[in-house]
Coordinates of C-alpha atoms and ligand atoms in Angstrom, one line a residue:
M48 CA 12.6 -31.4 -6.3
V49 CA 13.3 -27.9 -7.6
R50 CA 13.8 -25.5 -4.8
V51 CA 12.3 -22.1 -5.7
P52 CA 14.2 -19.4 -3.9
E53 CA 12.2 -17.0 -1.7
P54 CA 11.6 -13.6 -3.3
V55 CA 13.6 -10.8 -1.8
I56 CA 11.3 -8.0 -0.9
G57 CA 12.7 -4.6 0.0
V58 CA 10.8 -2.2 2.3
L59 CA 11.5 1.5 1.4
A60 CA 13.1 2.6 4.7
L61 CA 13.2 6.3 4.5
Q62 CA 10.3 7.0 7.0
G63 CA 7.2 5.3 8.2
D64 CA 6.3 2.0 9.7
V65 CA 9.2 0.0 8.1
R66 CA 9.7 -2.5 10.9
E67 CA 6.1 -3.7 10.8
H68 CA 6.3 -4.4 7.1
L69 CA 9.6 -6.2 7.4
A70 CA 8.1 -8.5 10.0
A71 CA 4.9 -9.1 8.0
I72 CA 7.0 -10.0 4.9
A73 CA 9.3 -12.3 6.8
A74 CA 6.2 -14.0 8.1
S75 CA 4.8 -14.4 4.6
G76 CA 7.3 -16.5 2.9
A77 CA 9.8 -14.0 1.5
V78 CA 13.1 -12.4 2.5
A79 CA 12.7 -8.9 3.9
R80 CA 15.2 -6.2 3.4
S81 CA 15.2 -2.5 4.1
V82 CA 16.1 -0.3 1.2
R83 CA 17.4 3.2 1.2
R84 CA 20.3 3.3 -1.3
P85 CA 20.2 3.3 -5.1
A86 CA 22.3 0.1 -5.2
E87 CA 19.8 -1.7 -2.9
V88 CA 17.0 -0.9 -5.4
D89 CA 18.7 -3.1 -7.9
E90 CA 18.9 -6.1 -5.6
I91 CA 15.3 -6.7 -4.8
D92 CA 12.5 -8.7 -6.6
A93 CA 9.8 -6.5 -5.2
M94 CA 9.2 -3.5 -2.9
V95 CA 6.8 -2.4 -0.1
I96 CA 6.3 1.3 0.5
P97 CA 5.2 1.8 4.1
G98 CA 2.7 4.1 5.7
G99 CA 4.1 7.3 7.1
E100 CA 4.0 10.7 5.4
S101 CA 4.1 10.8 1.6
T102 CA 5.5 14.3 1.4
T103 CA 8.4 13.2 3.6
I104 CA 8.9 10.0 1.7
S105 CA 8.9 11.9 -1.5
K106 CA 11.5 14.4 -0.3
L107 CA 13.8 11.8 1.2
A108 CA 13.6 9.6 -1.8
D109 CA 15.0 12.5 -3.8
E110 CA 17.6 13.3 -1.2
F111 CA 18.8 9.6 -1.0
G112 CA 18.9 9.4 -4.8
V113 CA 16.4 6.5 -5.0
F114 CA 13.4 8.3 -6.5
D115 CA 14.4 7.9 -10.1
P116 CA 15.8 4.3 -9.7
I117 CA 12.6 3.2 -8.0
A118 CA 10.4 4.9 -10.6
K119 CA 12.4 3.3 -13.4
R120 CA 12.1 -0.2 -11.8
I121 CA 8.3 0.3 -11.3
A122 CA 8.0 1.2 -14.9
G123 CA 10.0 -1.9 -15.8
G124 CA 7.6 -4.2 -13.9
L125 CA 8.8 -4.3 -10.3
P126 CA 6.0 -5.5 -8.1
V127 CA 5.2 -3.0 -5.4
Y128 CA 2.7 -2.9 -2.5
G129 CA 2.0 0.5 -0.9
S130 CA 0.0 1.0 2.3
C131 CA -1.4 4.5 3.1
A132 CA 1.4 6.9 2.3
G133 CA 2.7 4.1 0.1
M134 CA -0.6 4.1 -1.8
I135 CA -0.2 7.8 -2.4
M136 CA 3.4 7.2 -3.8
L137 CA 1.9 4.8 -6.4
A138 CA -0.9 7.2 -7.5
A139 CA -0.8 8.7 -11.0
R140 CA -2.7 11.7 -9.6
I141 CA -2.7 13.3 -6.0
L142 CA -5.4 15.6 -4.7
D143 CA -4.6 17.8 -1.6
G144 CA -0.9 17.0 -2.0
R145 CA 1.9 19.5 -1.4
A146 CA 2.9 21.4 -4.5
D147 CA 6.4 19.9 -4.4
Q148 CA 5.3 16.4 -3.6
R149 CA 6.2 13.7 -6.2
A150 CA 4.9 10.2 -6.6
F151 CA 6.4 7.2 -8.4
G152 CA 3.0 6.7 -10.0
G153 CA 2.1 3.4 -11.8
I154 CA -1.5 3.0 -10.7
D155 CA -4.1 4.8 -12.8
M156 CA -5.9 6.3 -9.9
T157 CA -6.6 9.7 -8.3
V158 CA -5.9 9.6 -4.6
R159 CA -7.0 12.3 -2.1
R160 CA -4.6 12.8 0.8
N161 CA -6.0 12.9 4.4
A162 CA -9.4 12.4 2.7
F163 CA -11.4 11.3 5.8
G164 CA -10.8 14.6 7.4
R165 CA -10.2 15.7 11.0
Q166 CA -13.2 14.0 12.5
V167 CA -11.9 10.6 11.7
E168 CA -8.1 11.0 11.5
S169 CA -7.9 7.5 12.7
F170 CA -10.6 4.8 12.6
E171 CA -11.1 1.1 12.1
A172 CA -13.7 -0.5 9.8
P173 CA -14.3 -3.8 8.2
V174 CA -13.2 -4.2 4.6
T175 CA -13.6 -7.1 2.2
L176 CA -10.9 -7.5 -0.4
D177 CA -11.6 -9.1 -3.7
G178 CA -9.5 -12.2 -4.2
I179 CA -8.5 -12.6 -0.5
G180 CA -10.8 -15.0 1.3
G181 CA -11.7 -15.5 4.9
R182 CA -13.2 -13.1 7.3
Q183 CA -13.4 -9.3 6.7
F184 CA -10.3 -7.3 7.3
H185 CA -10.2 -5.3 10.5
A186 CA -8.8 -2.3 8.6
V187 CA -6.9 0.5 10.4
F188 CA -7.0 3.9 8.8
I189 CA -4.6 6.6 10.0
R190 CA -5.0 10.0 8.3
A191 CA -5.6 7.8 5.3
P192 CA -6.2 8.7 1.7
W193 CA -9.0 7.4 -0.3
V194 CA -9.1 6.7 -4.0
E195 CA -11.3 9.2 -5.6
R196 CA -11.3 7.7 -9.1
V197 CA -9.6 4.8 -10.9
G198 CA -8.8 4.8 -14.5
A199 CA -9.5 1.9 -16.9
G200 CA -6.2 0.2 -16.1
A201 CA -6.8 -0.2 -12.4
R202 CA -9.1 -2.6 -10.5
V203 CA -10.9 -1.8 -7.3
L204 CA -10.2 -4.6 -4.7
G205 CA -12.0 -3.1 -1.8
V206 CA -14.3 -0.4 -0.6
L207 CA -15.2 0.9 2.8
D208 CA -18.1 -1.1 4.2
G209 CA -20.8 1.1 5.7
R210 CA -23.9 0.2 7.6
E211 CA -24.3 -2.0 10.7
R212 CA -21.0 -3.9 10.6
A213 CA -19.0 -0.7 10.3
R214 CA -20.9 0.8 13.3
R215 CA -20.0 -2.1 15.5
A216 CA -16.4 -2.5 14.3
A217 CA -15.6 1.2 14.4
G218 CA -16.2 1.3 18.2
E219 CA -15.5 4.8 19.3
V220 CA -16.1 6.3 15.9
A221 CA -19.6 7.6 15.2
G222 CA -21.4 5.2 12.8
S223 CA -22.8 8.1 10.8
V224 CA -19.3 9.2 9.9
V225 CA -18.3 5.8 8.7
D226 CA -21.6 5.4 6.9
H227 CA -21.0 8.7 5.2
N228 CA -17.9 7.3 3.7
A229 CA -19.3 3.9 2.8
G230 CA -18.3 2.8 -0.7
R231 CA -15.1 4.8 -0.7
I232 CA -12.3 2.9 -2.5
V233 CA -9.6 1.8 -0.2
A234 CA -7.7 -1.0 -2.1
V235 CA -6.6 -1.1 -5.7
R236 CA -4.6 -3.3 -8.0
Q237 CA -3.1 -2.6 -11.3
G238 CA -1.0 -5.5 -12.7
H239 CA 2.1 -5.8 -10.5
L240 CA 1.1 -2.9 -8.3
L241 CA -1.1 -3.2 -5.1
A242 CA -2.2 -0.4 -2.8
T243 CA -4.3 -0.2 0.3
A244 CA -5.4 3.0 2.2
F245 CA -5.2 1.0 5.5
H246 CA -2.4 -0.6 7.4
P247 CA -2.6 -4.5 7.5
E248 CA 1.0 -4.5 8.9
L249 CA -0.4 -3.1 12.2
T250 CA -2.9 -5.8 12.9
G251 CA -0.9 -9.0 12.6
D252 CA -3.2 -10.1 9.7
Q253 CA -0.7 -11.2 7.0
R254 CA -3.2 -12.0 4.3
V255 CA -2.4 -8.8 2.3
H256 CA 1.3 -9.5 2.5
R257 CA 0.8 -13.1 1.6
Y258 CA -1.3 -12.1 -1.4
F259 CA 1.5 -9.7 -2.4
V260 CA 4.2 -12.4 -2.0
E261 CA 2.0 -14.6 -4.3
M262 CA 1.9 -11.7 -6.9
V263 CA 5.7 -11.5 -6.7
R264 CA 6.2 -15.2 -7.2
K265 CA 3.9 -15.2 -10.2
A266 CA 5.7 -12.2 -11.6
M267 CA 9.1 -13.9 -11.1
G268 CA 7.8 -17.2 -12.6
R269 CA 6.7 -15.3 -15.7
H270 CA 10.0 -13.6 -15.9
T271 CA 11.9 -16.9 -15.7
T272 CA 9.8 -18.7 -18.4
E273 CA 9.6 -15.8 -20.8
G274 CA 13.0 -14.2 -20.3
Ligands
LIG210 N1 -1.5 11.4 5.6 C1 -0.3 10.7 5.2 C2 0.2 11.2 3.9 O1 -0.3 12.0 3.3 C3 -0.5 9.2 5.1 C4 -0.8 8.6 6.5 C5 -0.3 7.2 6.7 O2 0.5 6.7 5.9 N2 -0.7 6.6 7.8 O3 1.2 10.6 3.4

């Protein structure tokens, strides 16, 4: 039997909830590694960009000399999953960003930072993701962005569910606020890139990470047979 090696997935470890992603990856059939040096960027098969603060991640990526190496690998086909701040880092266009903030880009989408506003800095709501079966995700949003527009290259995987289910799942959050945001895009995929506005790494639900590991395996398989 041919033993297929587990993909090595780096978590960008400059700021944010790195530990939670490392654990979720390790539990999803891949080798997890933290990455913060340029040489480490070369040693991974894929990357996760955690939630945190995109302005800080952008600044530290520059300071640690990994911004350009990562951008280059993304352009070269490195599979990347970004949650929340990580989603912002994968956006081609950012609204309400800081003037000096940079993103790696790669997903043809316009993302609005802190889009849900002060009323709902943090909330939870059910989300269904296209291509991931089973029950709805109990999605946790923390000062999350939303995707305001996607271009032709990007595919919407999930939108915020409104109505009755959101009211119940959101608990302390007023249903009308969630309803108001129903239909907002919160998960997107473009080829080897995946982004969610919410944090599956915080809820112990590994389906998004497993889906990503599967994306990585497919990307590696293609590489082996074609290259
Ligand atoms: N508001 C943060 C930003 O702009 C994202 C928040 C998060 O990742 N939980 O980067």
